Coordinates of C-alpha atoms in Angstrom, one line a residue:
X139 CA 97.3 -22.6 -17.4
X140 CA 100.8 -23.2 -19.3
X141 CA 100.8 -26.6 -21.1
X142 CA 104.7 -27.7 -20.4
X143 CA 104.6 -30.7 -23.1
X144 CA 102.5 -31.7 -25.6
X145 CA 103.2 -35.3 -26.3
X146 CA 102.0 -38.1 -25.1
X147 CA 103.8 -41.2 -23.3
X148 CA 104.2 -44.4 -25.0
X149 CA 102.1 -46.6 -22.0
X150 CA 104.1 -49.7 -20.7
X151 CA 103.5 -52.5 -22.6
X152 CA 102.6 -51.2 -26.1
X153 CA 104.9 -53.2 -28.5
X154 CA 108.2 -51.2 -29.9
X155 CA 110.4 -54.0 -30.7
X156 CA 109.1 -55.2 -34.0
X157 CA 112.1 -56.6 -35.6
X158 CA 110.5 -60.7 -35.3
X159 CA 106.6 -60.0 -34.9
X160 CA 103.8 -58.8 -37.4
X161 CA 103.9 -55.2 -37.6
X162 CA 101.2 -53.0 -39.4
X163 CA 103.1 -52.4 -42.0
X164 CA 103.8 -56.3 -43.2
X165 CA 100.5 -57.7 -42.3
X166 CA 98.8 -54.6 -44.8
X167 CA 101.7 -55.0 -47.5
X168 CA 102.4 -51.4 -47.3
X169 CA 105.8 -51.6 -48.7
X170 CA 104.4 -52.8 -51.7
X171 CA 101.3 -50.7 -51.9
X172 CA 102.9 -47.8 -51.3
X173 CA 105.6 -48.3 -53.6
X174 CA 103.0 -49.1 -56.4
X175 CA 102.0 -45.2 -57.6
X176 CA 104.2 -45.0 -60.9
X177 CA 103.6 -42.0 -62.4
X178 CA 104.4 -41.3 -66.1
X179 CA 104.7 -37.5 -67.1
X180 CA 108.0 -36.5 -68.1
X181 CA 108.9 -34.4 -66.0
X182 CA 106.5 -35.4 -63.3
X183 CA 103.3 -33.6 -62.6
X184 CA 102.7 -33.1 -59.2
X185 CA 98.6 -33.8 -59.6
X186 CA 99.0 -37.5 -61.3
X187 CA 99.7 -38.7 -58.2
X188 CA 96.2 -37.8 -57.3
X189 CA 95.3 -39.4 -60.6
X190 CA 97.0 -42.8 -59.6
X191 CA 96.0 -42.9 -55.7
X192 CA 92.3 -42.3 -56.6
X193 CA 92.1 -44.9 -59.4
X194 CA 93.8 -47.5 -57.5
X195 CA 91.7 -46.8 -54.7
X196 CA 88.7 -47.1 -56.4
X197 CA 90.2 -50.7 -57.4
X198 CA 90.8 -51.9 -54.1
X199 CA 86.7 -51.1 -52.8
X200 CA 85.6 -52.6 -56.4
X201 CA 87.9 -56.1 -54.8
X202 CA 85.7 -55.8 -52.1
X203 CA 82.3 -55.2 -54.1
X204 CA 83.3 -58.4 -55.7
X205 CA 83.9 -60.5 -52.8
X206 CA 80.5 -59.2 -50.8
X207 CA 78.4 -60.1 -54.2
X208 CA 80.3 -63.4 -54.7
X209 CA 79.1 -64.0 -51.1
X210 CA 75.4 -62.7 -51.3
X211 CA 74.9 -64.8 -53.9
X212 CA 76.2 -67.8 -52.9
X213 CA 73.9 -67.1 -49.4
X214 CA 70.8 -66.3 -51.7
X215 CA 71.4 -69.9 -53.5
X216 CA 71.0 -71.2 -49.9
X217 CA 68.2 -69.4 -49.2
X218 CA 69.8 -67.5 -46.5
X219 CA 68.4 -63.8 -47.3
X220 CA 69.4 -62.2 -43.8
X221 CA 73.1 -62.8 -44.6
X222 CA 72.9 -62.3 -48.1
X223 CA 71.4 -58.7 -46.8
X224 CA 74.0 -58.1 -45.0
X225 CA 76.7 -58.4 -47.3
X226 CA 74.7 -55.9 -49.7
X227 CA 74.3 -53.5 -47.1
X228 CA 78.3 -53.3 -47.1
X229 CA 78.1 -53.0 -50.0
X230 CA 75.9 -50.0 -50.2
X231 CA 78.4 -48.3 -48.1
X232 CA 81.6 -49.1 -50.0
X233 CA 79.2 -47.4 -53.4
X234 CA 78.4 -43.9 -51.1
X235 CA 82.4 -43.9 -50.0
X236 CA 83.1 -44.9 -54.4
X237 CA 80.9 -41.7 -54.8
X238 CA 82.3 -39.3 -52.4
X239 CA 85.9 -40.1 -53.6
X240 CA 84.6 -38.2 -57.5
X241 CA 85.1 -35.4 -55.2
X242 CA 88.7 -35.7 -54.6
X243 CA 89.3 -35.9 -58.0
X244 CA 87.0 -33.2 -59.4
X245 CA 90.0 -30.3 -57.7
X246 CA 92.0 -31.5 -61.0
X247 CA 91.3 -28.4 -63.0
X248 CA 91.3 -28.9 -66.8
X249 CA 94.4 -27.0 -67.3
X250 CA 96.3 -29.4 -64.8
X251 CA 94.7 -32.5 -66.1
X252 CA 96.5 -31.7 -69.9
X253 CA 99.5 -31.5 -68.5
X254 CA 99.7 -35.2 -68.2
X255 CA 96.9 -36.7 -69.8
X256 CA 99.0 -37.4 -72.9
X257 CA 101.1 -39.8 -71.0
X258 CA 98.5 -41.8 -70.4
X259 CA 98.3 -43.2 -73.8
X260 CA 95.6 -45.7 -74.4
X261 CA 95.0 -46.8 -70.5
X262 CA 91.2 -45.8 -69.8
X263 CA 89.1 -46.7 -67.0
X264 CA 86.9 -48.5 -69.4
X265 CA 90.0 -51.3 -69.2
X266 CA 88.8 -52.1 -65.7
X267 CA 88.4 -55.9 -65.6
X268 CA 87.2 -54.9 -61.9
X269 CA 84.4 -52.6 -62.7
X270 CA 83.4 -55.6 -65.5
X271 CA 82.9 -57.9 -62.9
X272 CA 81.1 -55.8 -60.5
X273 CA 78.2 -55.0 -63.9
X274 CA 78.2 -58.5 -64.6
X275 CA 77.6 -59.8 -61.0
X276 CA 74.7 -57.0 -60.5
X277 CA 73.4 -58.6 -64.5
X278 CA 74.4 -55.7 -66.7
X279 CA 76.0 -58.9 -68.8
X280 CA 78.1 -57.8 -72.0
X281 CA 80.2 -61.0 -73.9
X282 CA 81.6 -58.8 -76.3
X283 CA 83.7 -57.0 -73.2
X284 CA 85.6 -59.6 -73.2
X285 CA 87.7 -58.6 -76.2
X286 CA 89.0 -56.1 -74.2
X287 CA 90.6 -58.5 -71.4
X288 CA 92.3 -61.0 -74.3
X289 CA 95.6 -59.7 -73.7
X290 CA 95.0 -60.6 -69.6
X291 CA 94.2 -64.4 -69.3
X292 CA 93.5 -63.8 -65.7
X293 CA 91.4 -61.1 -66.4
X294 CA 89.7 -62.4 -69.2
X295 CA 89.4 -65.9 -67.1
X296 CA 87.6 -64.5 -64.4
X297 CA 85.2 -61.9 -66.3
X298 CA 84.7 -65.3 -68.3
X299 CA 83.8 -66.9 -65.6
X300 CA 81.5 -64.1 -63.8
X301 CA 79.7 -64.0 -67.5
X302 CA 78.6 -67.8 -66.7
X303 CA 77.1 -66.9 -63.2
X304 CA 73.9 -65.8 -62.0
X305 CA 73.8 -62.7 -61.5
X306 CA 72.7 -61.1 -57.5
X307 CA 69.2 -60.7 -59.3
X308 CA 69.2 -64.1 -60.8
X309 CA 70.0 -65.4 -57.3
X310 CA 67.0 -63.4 -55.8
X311 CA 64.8 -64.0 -58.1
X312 CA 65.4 -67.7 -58.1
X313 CA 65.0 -67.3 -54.0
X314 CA 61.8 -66.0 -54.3
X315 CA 60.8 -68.8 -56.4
X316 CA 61.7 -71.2 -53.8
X317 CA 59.8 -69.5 -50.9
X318 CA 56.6 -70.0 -52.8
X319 CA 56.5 -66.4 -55.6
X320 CA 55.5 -67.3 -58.7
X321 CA 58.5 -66.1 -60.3
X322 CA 57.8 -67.1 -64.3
X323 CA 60.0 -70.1 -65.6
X324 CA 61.5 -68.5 -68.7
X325 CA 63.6 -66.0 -65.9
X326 CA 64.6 -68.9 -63.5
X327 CA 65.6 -70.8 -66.8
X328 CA 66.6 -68.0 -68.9
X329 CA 70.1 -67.8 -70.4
X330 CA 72.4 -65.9 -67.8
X331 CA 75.0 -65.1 -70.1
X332 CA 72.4 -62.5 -71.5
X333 CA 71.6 -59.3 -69.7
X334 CA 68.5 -59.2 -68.0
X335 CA 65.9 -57.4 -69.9
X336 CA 62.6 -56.2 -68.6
X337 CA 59.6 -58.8 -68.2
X338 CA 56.2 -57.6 -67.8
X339 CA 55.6 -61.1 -66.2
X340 CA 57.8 -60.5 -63.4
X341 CA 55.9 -57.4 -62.2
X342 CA 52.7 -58.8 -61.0
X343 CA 54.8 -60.9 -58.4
X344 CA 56.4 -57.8 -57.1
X345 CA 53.2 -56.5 -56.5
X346 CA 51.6 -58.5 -54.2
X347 CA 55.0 -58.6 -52.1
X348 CA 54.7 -55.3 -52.0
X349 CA 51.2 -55.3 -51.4
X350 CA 51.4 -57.4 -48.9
X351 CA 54.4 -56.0 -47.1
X352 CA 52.3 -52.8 -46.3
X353 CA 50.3 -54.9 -44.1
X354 CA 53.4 -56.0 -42.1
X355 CA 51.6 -59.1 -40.9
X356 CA 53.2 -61.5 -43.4
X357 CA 56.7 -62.2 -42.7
X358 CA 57.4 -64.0 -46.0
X359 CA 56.6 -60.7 -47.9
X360 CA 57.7 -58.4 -45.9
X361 CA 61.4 -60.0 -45.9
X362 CA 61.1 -60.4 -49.3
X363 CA 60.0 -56.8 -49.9
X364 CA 62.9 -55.4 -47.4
X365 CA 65.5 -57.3 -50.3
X366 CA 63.5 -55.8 -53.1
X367 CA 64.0 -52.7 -52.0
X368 CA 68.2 -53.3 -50.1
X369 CA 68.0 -54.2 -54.1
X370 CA 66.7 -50.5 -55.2
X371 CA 69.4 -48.6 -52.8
X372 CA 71.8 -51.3 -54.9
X373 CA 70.7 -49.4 -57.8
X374 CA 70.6 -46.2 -57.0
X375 CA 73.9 -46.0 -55.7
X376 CA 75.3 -47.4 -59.1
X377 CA 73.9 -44.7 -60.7
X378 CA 74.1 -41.8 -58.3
X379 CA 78.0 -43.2 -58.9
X380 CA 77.6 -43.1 -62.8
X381 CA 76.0 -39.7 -62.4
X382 CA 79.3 -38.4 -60.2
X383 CA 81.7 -39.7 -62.8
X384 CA 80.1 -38.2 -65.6
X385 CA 79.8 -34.9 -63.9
X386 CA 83.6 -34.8 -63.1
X387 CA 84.7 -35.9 -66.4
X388 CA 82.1 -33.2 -68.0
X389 CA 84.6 -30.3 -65.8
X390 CA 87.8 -32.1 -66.3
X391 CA 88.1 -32.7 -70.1
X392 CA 84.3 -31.3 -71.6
X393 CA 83.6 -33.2 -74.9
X394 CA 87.1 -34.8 -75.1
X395 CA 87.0 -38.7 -76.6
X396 CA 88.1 -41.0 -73.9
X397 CA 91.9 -42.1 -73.8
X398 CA 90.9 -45.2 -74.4
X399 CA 89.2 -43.7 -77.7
X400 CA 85.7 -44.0 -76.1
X401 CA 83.3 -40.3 -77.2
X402 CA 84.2 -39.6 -73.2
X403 CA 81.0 -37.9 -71.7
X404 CA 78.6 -39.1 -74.4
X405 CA 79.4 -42.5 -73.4
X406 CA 78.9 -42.1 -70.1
X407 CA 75.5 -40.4 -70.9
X408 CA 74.5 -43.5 -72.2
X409 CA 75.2 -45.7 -69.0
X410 CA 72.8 -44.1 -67.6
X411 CA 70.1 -45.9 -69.2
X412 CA 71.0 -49.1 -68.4
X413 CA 69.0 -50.4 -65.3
X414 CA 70.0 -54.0 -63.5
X415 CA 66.2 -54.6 -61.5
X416 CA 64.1 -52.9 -64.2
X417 CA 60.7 -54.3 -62.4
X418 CA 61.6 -53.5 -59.5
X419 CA 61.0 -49.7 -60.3
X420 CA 58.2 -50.9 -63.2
X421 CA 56.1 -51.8 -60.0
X422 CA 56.1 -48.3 -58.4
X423 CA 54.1 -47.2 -60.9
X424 CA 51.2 -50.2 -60.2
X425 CA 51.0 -49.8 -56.2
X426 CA 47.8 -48.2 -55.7
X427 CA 47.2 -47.0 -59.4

């Protein structure tokens, strides 16, 4: 049978006079989001556009990293773990969809990406205050970063101020001292402007949760265990998305330093090692040993 149109009718009632309401377009900003890709190159390159649109994106799901952690934790000082669960479950999402976006970027061939990487002078990913805040606020804490941020006060102000804050696994941990774990003192008093480092201490109490979790007739444990491990996905994610960016800087630029005069894939190698809930994968290798 013959299809005579192939468009579809506005229905009665749907809004087209838009001239005094909210449309889409204001309530999202579009006309200044979508007027904000600037590219550089001289003449233009048709891929930095890419370049621009996946970085920025990136930037707006690292805003929204930040405001789900800032959350969490204030729910986990309150000792309200379901919420705080939730808003880390989002943002376990928001890391696969930060993963799957290397992807995009990874079709900029090497040849393509030289065309305009010169005009990118000094500007490096390693500049994002965004990213900072996210590794601080997950306890990957670094003061010396903040050189990088003087020439931003705002910046520098709120990394500043995210250096001075518990981290998520600060929060926890200081949760789990509250509902009875006998979390050692020297972490719920330790200095949080420090990075957490691994302590042997900790592990025994991560045991029995676990331990007792298995059993699934103690509800105290067995919430606490579901965090610890909503707190392992956490992990993972950040490095599966380490892993990704290393991989498609390794096939866009090779050994190249960094623009922003970092050694480039070396440096990224080295992320790799850092871990933000180091007992929480020490334990694994106690249960049942």
């Amino acid at each position: 049978m013959a299809v005579e149109h192939n468009t579809r009718e506005i229905e009665e009632g749907v809004v087209t006079d838009l001239r005094e309401r909210m449309s889409y377009g204001s309530y999202l900003g579009l006309d200044t989001l979508l007027a904000s890709q600037h590219p550089v190159s001289d003449p233009e390159h048709h891929d930095e556009l890419l370049f621009i649109i996946q970085h920025q994106t990136t930037e707006l799901w690292l805003k929204l990293v930040i405001h789900e952690l800032d959350d969490a934790r204030t729910l986990l000082a309150a000792d309200d773990l379901g919420a705080a669960l939730k808003r880390i479950a989002r943002v376990k999402h928001i890391q696969e969809v930060l993963t799957q976006q290397w992807s995009v970027l990874a079709t900029l061939t090497p040849t393509e990406y030289a065309q305009f990487r010169g005009s990118l002078a000094s500007a490096s990913g390693f500049q994002s205050a965004q990213y900072r805040q996210v590794e601080f606020a997950l306890g990957n804490k670094h003061e010396q970063m903040l050189k990088v941020f003087e020439a931003s006060p705002a910046e520098h102000a709120a990394l500043e101020a995210e250096l001075h804050r518990p981290s998520l696994y600060d929060e926890f941990l200081r949760h789990l001292a509250r509902a009875g774990h006998a979390v050692p003192t020297e972490i719920l008093e330790r200095d949080v402007t420090k990075a957490h480092v691994y302590n042997e201490a900790l592990v025994p109490v991560l045991q029995a949760i676990y331990e007792s979790a298995g059993e699934q007739t103690d509800a105290v444990h067995w919430r606490a265990y579901e965090a610890c491990e909503e707190l392992v996905d956490l992990e993972d994610n950040f490095q599966f998305w380490r892993f990704r960016h290393l991989r498609t800087v390794t096939r866009t630029i090779g050994m190249k330093r960094g623009t922003g005069g970092s050694s480039g894939v070396g440096f990224l190698q080295r992320a790799l090692e850092l871990t933000f809930f180091p007992e929480l994968y020490a334990v694994r290798t106690r249960i049942g040993a």
